[in-house]
PDB file of C-alpha atoms in Angstrom:
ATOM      1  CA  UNK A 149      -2.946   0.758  12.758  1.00 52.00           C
ATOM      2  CA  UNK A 150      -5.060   3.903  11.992  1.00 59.00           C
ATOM      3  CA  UNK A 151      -4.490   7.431  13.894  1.00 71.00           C
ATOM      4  CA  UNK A 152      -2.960   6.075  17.004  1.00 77.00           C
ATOM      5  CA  UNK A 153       0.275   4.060  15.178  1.00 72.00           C
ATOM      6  CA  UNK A 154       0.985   7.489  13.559  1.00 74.00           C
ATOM      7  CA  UNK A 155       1.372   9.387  16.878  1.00 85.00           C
ATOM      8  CA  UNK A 156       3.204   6.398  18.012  1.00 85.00           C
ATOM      9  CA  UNK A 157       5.670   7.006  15.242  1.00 80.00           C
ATOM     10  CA  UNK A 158       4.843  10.953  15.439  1.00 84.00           C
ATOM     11  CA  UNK A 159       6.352  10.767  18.378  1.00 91.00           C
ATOM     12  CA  UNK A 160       9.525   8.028  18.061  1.00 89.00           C
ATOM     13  CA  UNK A 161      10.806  10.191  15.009  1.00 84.00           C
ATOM     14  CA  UNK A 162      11.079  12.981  17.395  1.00 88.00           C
ATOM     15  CA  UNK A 163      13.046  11.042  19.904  1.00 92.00           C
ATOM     16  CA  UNK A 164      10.398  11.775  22.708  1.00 94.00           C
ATOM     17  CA  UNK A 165       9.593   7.628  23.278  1.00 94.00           C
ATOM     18  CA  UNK A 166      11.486   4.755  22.570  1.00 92.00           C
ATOM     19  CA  UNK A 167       9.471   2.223  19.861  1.00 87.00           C
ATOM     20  CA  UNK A 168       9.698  -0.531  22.277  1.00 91.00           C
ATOM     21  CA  UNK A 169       7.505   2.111  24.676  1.00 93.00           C
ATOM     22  CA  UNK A 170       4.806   2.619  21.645  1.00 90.00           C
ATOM     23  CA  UNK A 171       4.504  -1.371  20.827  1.00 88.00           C
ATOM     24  CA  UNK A 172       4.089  -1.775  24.692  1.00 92.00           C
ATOM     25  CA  UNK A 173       1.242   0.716  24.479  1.00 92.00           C
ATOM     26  CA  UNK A 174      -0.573  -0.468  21.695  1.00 88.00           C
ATOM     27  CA  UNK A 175      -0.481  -4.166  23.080  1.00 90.00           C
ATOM     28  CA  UNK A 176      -1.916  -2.496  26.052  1.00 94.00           C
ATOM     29  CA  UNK A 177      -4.625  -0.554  24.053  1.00 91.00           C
ATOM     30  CA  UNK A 178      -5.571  -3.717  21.974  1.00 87.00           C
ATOM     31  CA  UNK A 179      -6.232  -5.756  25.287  1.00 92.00           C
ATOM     32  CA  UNK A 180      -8.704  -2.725  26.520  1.00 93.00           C
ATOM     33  CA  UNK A 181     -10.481  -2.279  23.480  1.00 92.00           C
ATOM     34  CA  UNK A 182     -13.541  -3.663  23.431  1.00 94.00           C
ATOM     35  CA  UNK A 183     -13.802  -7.326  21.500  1.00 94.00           C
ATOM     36  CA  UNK A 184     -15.786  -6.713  17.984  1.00 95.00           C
ATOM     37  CA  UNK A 185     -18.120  -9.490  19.384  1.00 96.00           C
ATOM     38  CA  UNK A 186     -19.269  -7.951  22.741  1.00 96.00           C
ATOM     39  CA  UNK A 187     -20.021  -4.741  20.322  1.00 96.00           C
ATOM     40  CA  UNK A 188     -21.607  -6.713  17.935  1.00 96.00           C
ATOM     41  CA  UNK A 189     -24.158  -8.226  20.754  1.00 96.00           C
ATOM     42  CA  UNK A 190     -24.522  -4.975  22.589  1.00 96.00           C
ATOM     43  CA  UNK A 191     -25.792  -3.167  19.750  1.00 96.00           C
ATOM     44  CA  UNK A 192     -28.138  -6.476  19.032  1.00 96.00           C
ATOM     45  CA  UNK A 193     -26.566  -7.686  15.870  1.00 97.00           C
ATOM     46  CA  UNK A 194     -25.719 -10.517  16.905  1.00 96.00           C
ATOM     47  CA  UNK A 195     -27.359 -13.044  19.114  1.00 96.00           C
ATOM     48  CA  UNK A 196     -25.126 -15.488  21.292  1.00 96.00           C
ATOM     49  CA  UNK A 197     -25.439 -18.269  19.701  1.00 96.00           C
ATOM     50  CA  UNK A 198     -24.742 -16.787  16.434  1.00 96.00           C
ATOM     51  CA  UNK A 199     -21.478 -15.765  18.276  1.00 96.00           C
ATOM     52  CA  UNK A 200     -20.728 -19.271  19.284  1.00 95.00           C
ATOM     53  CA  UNK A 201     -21.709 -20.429  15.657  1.00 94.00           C
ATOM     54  CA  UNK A 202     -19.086 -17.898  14.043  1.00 95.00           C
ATOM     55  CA  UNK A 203     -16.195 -18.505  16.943  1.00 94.00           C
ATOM     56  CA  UNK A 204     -16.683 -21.961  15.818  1.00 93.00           C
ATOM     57  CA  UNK A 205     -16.665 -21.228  12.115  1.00 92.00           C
ATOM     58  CA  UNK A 206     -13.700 -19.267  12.522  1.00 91.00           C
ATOM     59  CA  UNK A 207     -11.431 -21.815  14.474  1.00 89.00           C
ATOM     60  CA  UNK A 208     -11.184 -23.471  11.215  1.00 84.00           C
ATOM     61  CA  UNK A 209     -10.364 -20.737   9.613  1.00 84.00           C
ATOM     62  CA  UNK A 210      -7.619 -17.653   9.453  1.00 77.00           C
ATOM     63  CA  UNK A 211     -10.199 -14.931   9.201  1.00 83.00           C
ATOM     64  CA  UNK A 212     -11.047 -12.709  12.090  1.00 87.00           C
ATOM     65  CA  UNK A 213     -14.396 -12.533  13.361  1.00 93.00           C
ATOM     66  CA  UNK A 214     -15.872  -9.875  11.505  1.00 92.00           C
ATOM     67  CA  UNK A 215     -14.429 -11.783   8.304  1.00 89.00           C
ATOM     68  CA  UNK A 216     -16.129 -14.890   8.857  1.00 93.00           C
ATOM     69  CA  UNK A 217     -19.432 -12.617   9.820  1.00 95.00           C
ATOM     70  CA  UNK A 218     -19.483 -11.060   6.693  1.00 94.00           C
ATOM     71  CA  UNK A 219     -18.696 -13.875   4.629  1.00 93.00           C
ATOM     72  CA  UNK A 220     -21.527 -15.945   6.191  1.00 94.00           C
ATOM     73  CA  UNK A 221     -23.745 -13.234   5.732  1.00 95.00           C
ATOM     74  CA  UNK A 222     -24.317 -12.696   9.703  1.00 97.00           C
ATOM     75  CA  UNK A 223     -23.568  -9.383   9.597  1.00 96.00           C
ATOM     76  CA  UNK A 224     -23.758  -6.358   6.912  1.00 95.00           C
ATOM     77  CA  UNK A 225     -20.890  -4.886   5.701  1.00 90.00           C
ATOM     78  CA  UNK A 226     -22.482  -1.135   7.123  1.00 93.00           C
ATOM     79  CA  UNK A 227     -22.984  -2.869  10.503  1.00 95.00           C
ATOM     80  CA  UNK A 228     -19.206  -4.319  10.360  1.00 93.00           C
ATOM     81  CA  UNK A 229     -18.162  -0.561   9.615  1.00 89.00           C
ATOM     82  CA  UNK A 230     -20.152   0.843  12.443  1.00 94.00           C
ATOM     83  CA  UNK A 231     -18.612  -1.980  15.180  1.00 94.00           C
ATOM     84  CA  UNK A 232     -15.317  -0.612  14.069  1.00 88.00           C
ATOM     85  CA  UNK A 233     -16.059   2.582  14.187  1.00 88.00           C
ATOM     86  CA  UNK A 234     -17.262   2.249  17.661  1.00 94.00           C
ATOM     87  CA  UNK A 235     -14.298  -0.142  19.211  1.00 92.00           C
ATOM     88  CA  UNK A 236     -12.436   2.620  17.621  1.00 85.00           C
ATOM     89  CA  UNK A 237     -13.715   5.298  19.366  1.00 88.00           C
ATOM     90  CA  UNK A 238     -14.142   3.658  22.813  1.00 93.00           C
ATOM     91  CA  UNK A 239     -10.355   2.365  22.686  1.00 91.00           C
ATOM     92  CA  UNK A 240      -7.960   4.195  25.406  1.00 93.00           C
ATOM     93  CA  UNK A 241      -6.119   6.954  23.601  1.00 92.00           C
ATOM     94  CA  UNK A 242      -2.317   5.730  22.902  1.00 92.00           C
ATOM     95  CA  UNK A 243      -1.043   8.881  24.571  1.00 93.00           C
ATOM     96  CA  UNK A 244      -2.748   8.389  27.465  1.00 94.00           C
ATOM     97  CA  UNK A 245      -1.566   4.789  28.038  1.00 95.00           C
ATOM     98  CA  UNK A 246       2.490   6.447  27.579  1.00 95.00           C
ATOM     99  CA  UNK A 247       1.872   9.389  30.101  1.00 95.00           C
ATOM    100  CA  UNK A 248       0.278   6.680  32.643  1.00 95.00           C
ATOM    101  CA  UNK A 249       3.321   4.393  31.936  1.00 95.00           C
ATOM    102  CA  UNK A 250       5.740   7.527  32.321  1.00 95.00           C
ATOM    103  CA  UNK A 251       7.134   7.613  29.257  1.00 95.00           C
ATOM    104  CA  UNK A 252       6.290  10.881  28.134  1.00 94.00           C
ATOM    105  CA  UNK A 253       4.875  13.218  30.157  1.00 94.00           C
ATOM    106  CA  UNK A 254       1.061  15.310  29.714  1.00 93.00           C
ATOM    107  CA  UNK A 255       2.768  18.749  29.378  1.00 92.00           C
ATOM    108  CA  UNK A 256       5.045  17.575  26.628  1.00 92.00           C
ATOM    109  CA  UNK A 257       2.265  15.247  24.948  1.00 92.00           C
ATOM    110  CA  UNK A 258       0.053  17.972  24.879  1.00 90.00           C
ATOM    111  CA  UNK A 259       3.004  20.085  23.306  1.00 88.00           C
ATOM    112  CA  UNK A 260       2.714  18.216  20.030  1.00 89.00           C
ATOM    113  CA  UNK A 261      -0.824  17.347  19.166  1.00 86.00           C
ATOM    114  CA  UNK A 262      -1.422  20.400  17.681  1.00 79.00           C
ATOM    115  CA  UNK A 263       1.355  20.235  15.404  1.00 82.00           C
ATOM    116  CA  UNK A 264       0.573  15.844  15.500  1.00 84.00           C
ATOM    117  CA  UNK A 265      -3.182  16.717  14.180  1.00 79.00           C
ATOM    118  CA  UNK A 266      -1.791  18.903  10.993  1.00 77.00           C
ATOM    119  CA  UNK A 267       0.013  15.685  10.019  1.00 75.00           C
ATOM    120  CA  UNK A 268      -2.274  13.520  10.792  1.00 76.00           C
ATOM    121  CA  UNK A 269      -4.620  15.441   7.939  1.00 78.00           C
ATOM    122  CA  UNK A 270      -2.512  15.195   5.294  1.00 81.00           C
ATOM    123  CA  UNK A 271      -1.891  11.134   5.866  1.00 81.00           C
ATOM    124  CA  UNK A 272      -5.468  10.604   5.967  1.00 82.00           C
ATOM    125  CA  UNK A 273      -5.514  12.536   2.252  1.00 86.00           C
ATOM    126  CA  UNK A 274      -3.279  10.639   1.092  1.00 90.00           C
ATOM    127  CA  UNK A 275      -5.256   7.539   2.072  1.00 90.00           C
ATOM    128  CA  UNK A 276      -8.414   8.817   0.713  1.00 90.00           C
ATOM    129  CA  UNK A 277      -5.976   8.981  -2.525  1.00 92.00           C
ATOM    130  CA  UNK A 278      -4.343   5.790  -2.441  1.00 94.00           C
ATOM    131  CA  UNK A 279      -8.203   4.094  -2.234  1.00 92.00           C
ATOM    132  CA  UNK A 280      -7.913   5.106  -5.847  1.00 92.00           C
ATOM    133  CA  UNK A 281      -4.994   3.311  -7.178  1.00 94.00           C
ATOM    134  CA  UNK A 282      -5.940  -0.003  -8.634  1.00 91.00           C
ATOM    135  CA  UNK A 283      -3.326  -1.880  -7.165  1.00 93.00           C
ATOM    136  CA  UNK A 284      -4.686  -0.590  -3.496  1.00 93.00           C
ATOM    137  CA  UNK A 285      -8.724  -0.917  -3.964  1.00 89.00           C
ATOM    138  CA  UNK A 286      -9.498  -3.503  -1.997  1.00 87.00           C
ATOM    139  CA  UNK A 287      -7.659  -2.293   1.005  1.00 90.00           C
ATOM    140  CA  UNK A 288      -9.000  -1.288   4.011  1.00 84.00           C
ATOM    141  CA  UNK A 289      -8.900   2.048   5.866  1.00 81.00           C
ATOM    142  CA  UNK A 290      -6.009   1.210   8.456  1.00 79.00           C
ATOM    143  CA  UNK A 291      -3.945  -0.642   5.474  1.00 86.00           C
ATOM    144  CA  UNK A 292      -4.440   2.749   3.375  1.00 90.00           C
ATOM    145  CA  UNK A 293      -3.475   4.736   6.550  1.00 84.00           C
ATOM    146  CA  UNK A 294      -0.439   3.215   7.271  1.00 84.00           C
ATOM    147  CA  UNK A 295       0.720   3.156   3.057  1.00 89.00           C
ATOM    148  CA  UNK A 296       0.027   6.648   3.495  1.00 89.00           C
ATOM    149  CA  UNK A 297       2.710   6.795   5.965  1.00 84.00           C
ATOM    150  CA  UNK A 298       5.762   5.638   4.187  1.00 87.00           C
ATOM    151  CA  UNK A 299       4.538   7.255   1.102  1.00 91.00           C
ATOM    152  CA  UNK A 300       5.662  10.336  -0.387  1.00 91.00           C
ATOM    153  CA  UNK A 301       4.230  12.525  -2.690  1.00 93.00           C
ATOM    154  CA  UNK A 302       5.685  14.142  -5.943  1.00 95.00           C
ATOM    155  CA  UNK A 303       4.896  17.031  -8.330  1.00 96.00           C
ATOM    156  CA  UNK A 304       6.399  16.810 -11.669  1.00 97.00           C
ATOM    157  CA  UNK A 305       6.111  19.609 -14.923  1.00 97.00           C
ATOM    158  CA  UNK A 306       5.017  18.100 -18.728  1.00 96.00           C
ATOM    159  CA  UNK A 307       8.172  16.331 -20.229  1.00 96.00           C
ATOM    160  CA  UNK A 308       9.743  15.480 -17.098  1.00 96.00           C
ATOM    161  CA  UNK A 309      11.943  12.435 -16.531  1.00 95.00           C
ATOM    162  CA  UNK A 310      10.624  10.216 -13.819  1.00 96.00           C
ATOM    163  CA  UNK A 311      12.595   6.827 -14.675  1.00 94.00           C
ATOM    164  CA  UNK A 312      15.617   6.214 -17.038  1.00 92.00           C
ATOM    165  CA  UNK A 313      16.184   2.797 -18.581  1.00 92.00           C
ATOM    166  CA  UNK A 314      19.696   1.312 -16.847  1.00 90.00           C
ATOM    167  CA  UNK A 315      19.041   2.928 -13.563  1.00 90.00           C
ATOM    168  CA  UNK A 316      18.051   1.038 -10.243  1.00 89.00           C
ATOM    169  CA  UNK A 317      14.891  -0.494  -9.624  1.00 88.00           C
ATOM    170  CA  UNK A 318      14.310   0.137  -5.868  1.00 90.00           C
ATOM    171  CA  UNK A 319      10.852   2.272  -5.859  1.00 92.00           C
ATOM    172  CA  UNK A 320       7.549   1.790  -7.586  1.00 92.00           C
ATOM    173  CA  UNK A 321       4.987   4.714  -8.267  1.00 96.00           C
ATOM    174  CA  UNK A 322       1.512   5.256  -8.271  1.00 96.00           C
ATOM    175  CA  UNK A 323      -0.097   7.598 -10.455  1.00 96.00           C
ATOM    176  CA  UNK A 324      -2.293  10.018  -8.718  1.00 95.00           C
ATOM    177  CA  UNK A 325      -2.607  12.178 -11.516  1.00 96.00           C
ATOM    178  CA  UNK A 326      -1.622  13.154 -14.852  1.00 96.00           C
ATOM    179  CA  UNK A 327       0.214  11.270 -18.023  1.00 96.00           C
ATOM    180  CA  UNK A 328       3.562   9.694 -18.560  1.00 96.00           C
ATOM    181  CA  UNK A 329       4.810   7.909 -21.781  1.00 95.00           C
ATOM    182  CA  UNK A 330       6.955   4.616 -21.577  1.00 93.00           C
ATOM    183  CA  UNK A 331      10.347   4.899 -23.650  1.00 92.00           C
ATOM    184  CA  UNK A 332      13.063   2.203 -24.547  1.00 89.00           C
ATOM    185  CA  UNK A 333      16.234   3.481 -26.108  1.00 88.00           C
ATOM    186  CA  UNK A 334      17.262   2.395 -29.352  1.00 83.00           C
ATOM    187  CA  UNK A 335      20.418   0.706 -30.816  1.00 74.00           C
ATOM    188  CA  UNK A 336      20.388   2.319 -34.447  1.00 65.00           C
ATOM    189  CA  UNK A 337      20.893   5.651 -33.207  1.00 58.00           C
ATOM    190  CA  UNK A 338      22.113   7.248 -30.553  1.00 64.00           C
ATOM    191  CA  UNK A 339      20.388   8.855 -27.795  1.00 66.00           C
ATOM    192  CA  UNK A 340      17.130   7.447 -29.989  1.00 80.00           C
ATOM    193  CA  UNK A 341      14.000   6.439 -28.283  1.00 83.00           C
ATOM    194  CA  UNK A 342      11.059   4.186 -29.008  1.00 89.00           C
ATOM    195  CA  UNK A 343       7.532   5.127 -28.005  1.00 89.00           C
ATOM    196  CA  UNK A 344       5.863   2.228 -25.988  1.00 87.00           C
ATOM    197  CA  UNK A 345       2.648   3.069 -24.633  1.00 89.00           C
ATOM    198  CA  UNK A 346       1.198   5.361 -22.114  1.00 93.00           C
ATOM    199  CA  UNK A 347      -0.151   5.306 -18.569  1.00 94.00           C
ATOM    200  CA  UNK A 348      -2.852   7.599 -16.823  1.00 95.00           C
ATOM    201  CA  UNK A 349      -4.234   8.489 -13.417  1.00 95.00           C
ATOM    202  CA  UNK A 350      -4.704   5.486 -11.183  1.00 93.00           C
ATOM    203  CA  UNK A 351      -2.283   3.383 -12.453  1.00 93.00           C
ATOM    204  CA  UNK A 352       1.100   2.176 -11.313  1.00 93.00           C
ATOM    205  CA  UNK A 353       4.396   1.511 -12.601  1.00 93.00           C
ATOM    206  CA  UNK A 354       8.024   0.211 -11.349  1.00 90.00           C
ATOM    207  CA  UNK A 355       6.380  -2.428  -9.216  1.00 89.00           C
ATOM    208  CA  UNK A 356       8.196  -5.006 -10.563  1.00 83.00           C
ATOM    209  CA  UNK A 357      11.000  -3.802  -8.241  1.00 85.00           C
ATOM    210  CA  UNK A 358       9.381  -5.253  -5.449  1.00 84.00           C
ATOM    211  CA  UNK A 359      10.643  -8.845  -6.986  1.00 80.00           C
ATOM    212  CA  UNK A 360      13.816  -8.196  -8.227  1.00 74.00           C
ATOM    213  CA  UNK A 361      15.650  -5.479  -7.484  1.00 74.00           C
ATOM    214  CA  UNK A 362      17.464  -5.104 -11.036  1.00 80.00           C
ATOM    215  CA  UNK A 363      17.916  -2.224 -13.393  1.00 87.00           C
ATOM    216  CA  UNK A 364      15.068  -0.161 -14.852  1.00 89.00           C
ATOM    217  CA  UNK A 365      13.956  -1.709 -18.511  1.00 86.00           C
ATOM    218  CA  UNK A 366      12.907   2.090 -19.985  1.00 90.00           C
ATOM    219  CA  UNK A 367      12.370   5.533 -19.405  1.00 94.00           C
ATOM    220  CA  UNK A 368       8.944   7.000 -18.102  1.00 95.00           C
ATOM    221  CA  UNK A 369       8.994  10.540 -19.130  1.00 96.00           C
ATOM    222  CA  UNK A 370       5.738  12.626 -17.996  1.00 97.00           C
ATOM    223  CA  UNK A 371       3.135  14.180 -20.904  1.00 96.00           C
ATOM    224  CA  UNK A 372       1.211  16.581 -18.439  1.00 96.00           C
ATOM    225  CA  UNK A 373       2.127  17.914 -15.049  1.00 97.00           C
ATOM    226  CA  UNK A 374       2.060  14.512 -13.089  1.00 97.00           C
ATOM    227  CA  UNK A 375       1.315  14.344  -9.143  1.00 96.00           C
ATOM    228  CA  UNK A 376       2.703  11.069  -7.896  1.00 97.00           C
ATOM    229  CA  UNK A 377       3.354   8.354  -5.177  1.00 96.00           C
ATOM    230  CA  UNK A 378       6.397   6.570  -4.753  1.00 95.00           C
ATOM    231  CA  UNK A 379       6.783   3.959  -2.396  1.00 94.00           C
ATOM    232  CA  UNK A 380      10.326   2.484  -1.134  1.00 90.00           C
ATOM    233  CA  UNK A 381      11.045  -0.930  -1.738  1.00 89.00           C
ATOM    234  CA  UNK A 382      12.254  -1.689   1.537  1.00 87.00           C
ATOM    235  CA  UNK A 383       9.520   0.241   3.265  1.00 86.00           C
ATOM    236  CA  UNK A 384       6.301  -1.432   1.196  1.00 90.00           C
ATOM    237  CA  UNK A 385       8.121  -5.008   1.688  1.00 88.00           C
ATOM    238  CA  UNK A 386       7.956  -4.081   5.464  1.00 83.00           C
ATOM    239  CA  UNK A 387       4.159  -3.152   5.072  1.00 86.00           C
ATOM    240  CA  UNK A 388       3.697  -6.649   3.055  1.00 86.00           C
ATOM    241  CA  UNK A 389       4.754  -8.225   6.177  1.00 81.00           C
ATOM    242  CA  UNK A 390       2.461  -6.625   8.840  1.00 78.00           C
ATOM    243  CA  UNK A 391      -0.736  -6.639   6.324  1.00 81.00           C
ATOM    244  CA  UNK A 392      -0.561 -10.032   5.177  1.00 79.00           C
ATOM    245  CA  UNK A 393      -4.173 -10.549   3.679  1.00 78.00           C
ATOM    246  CA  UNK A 394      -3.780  -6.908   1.723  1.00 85.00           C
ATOM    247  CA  UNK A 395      -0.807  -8.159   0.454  1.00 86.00           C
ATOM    248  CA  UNK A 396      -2.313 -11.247  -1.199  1.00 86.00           C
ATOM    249  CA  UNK A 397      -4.504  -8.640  -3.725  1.00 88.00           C
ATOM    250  CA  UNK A 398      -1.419  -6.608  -3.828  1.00 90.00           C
ATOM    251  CA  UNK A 399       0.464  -9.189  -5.512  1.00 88.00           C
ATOM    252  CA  UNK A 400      -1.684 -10.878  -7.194  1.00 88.00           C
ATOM    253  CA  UNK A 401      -2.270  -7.246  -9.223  1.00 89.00           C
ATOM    254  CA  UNK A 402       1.675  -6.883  -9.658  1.00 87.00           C
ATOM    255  CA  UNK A 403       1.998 -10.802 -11.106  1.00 86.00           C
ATOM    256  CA  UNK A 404      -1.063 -10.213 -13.182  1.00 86.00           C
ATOM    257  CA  UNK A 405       0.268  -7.760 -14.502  1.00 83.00           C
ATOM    258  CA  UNK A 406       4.037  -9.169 -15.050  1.00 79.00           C
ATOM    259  CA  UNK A 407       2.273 -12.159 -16.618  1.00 81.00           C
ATOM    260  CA  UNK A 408       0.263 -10.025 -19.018  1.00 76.00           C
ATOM    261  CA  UNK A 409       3.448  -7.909 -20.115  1.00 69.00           C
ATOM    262  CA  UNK A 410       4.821 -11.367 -20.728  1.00 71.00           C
ATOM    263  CA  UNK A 411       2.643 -12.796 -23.150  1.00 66.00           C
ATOM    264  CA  UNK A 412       2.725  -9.363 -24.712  1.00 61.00           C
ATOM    265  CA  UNK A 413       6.480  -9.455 -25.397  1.00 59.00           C
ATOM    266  CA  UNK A 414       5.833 -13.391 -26.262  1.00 54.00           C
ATOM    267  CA  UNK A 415       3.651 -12.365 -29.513  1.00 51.00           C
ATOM    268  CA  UNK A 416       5.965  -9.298 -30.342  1.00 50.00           C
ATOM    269  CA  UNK A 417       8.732 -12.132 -30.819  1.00 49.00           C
ATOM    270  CA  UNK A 418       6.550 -14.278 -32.503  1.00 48.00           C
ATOM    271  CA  UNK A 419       5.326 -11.506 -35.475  1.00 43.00           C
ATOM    272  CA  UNK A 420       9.488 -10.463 -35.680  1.00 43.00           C
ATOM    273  CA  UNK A 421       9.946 -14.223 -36.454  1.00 43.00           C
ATOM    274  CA  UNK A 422       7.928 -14.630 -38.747  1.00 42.00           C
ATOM    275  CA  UNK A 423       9.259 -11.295 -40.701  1.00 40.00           C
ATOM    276  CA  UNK A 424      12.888 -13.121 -40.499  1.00 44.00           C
ATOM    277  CA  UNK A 425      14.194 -12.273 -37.184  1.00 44.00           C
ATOM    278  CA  UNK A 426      17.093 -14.994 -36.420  1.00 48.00           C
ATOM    279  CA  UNK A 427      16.613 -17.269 -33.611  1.00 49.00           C
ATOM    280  CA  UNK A 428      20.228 -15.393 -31.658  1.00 56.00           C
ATOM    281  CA  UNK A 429      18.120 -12.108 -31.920  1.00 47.00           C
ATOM    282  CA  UNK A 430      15.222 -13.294 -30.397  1.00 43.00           C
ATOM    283  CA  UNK A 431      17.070 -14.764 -27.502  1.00 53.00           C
ATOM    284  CA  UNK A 432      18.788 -11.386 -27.223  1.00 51.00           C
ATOM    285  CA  UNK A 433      15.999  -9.802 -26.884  1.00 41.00           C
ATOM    286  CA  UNK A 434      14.827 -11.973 -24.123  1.00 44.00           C
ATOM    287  CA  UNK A 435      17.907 -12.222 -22.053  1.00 52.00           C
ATOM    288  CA  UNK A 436      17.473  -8.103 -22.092  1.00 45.00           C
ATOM    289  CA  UNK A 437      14.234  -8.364 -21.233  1.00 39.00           C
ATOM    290  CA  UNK A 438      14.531 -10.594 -18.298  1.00 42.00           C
ATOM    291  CA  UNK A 439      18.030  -8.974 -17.368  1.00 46.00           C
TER     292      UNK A 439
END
């Protein structure tokens, strides 16, 4: 989506077009943009019939073009970068396309760039912070862009409560940085805790949310001061949908990670077994952990 999707919803959330007027306009800036293959054979990187050859390759496929390029080693990945760079910046500006189609007009378009370009910087550092995150580094630069959009950023002070256990799962977090400890409270005492591990910069936690919207299974509790992104479930379930190919690593991450927690908890039962543990506490445990 890149620059041009955030003015379109720059300028939507001010009530100054209607989003039917913005989809309109980037349907009509996709069909002017130059094609990645006429780009890709202007600048001589690609001959013809190597065109043909990967058109071919790619009707029996659901990568785009410069997917199947790369992957049959047609192109580089620095030429693929500088195609993009240049259908990018020879693409009608979205603006443009609304003040020719009289939906907003130049005077009032001009009105809020300046303010547009300030928030435009602080998306696009926000991306350059995402790229970080584990769960998000084999994303793209529009896919970062546009999580940097329905992102929002947090500051927290040492010993901080981020998450209590029992409350609702409906956002997951990225860790941009800083520490937070993992907490489960305790039954022999109360308002007792149990430490469970920690987690540092670049990580994530909460994401299980995006599967089941159930109740928090402990407290995360912050060690250091803690700058972090939280993501909406709603909202990242709506990104899921647009982005299907950066989804795929996405959750492939978040069940990785699910599965590894579960064979974790799976030997924890196992040693309490063995040190007498009945069979009716075990599955208590479980139906906690899974409820």
């Amino acid at each position: 989506m890149g620059k041009d999707f955030f003015l379109g919803k720059y300028l939507i959330d001010r009530g100054l077009v209607m989003e039917e007027d913005v989809i309109d306009a980037l349907e009509i800036q996709r069909r002017e943009s130059p094609a990645f293959e006429k780009v890709s054979l202007d600048l001589e990187f690609l001959t013809m019939k190597q065109i043909f050859q990967l058109l071919t390759y790619q009707a029996d496929s659901d990568l785009t073009f410069a997917e199947v390029a790369l992957r049959k080693k047609y192109l580089t990945q620095e030429q693929v970068i500088r195609v993009n760079n240049i259908i990018i910046d020879t693409r009608p500006f979205l603006g443009k396309i609304l003040v020719s189609a009289n939906k907003i007009t130049k005077e009032k378009l001009n009105e809020v760039i300046s303010s547009f370009d300030q928030a435009t910087e602080k998306y696009l550092d926000l991306a350059e912070a995402l790229k970080r995150i584990k769960i998000f580094e084999l994303l793209d630069e529009n896919a970062l862009e546009s999580l940097a959009y329905i992102a929002l950023t947090e500051r927290y002070a040492t010993g901080e409560t981020v998450l209590r256990e029992g409350d609702e799962a409906d956002e997951f977090f990225c860790i941009v940085s800083g520490s937070l400890k993992i907490t489960k409270n305790t039954q022999d005492t109360e308002g007792g805790t149990c430490y469970m591990g920690s987690i540092q910069a670049q990580d994530v936690f909460g994401e299980s949310c995006i599967f089941d919207r159930g109740r928090r299974t402990a407290n995360v509790i912050t060690e250091t001061e803690t700058v972090l992104v939280k993501f909406n479930r709603t909202s990242f379930i709506n990104f899921l949908k647009y982005y299907p190919k950066s989804s795929i690593s996405i959750l492939i991450f978040i069940v990785q990670r699910l599965m590894g927690r579960l064979e974790r908890s799976d030997r924890e039962l196992a040693c309490e077994k063995k040190r007498g543990i009945s069979q009716s506490e075990i599955d208590a445990v479980l139906e906690e952990f899974f409820n």
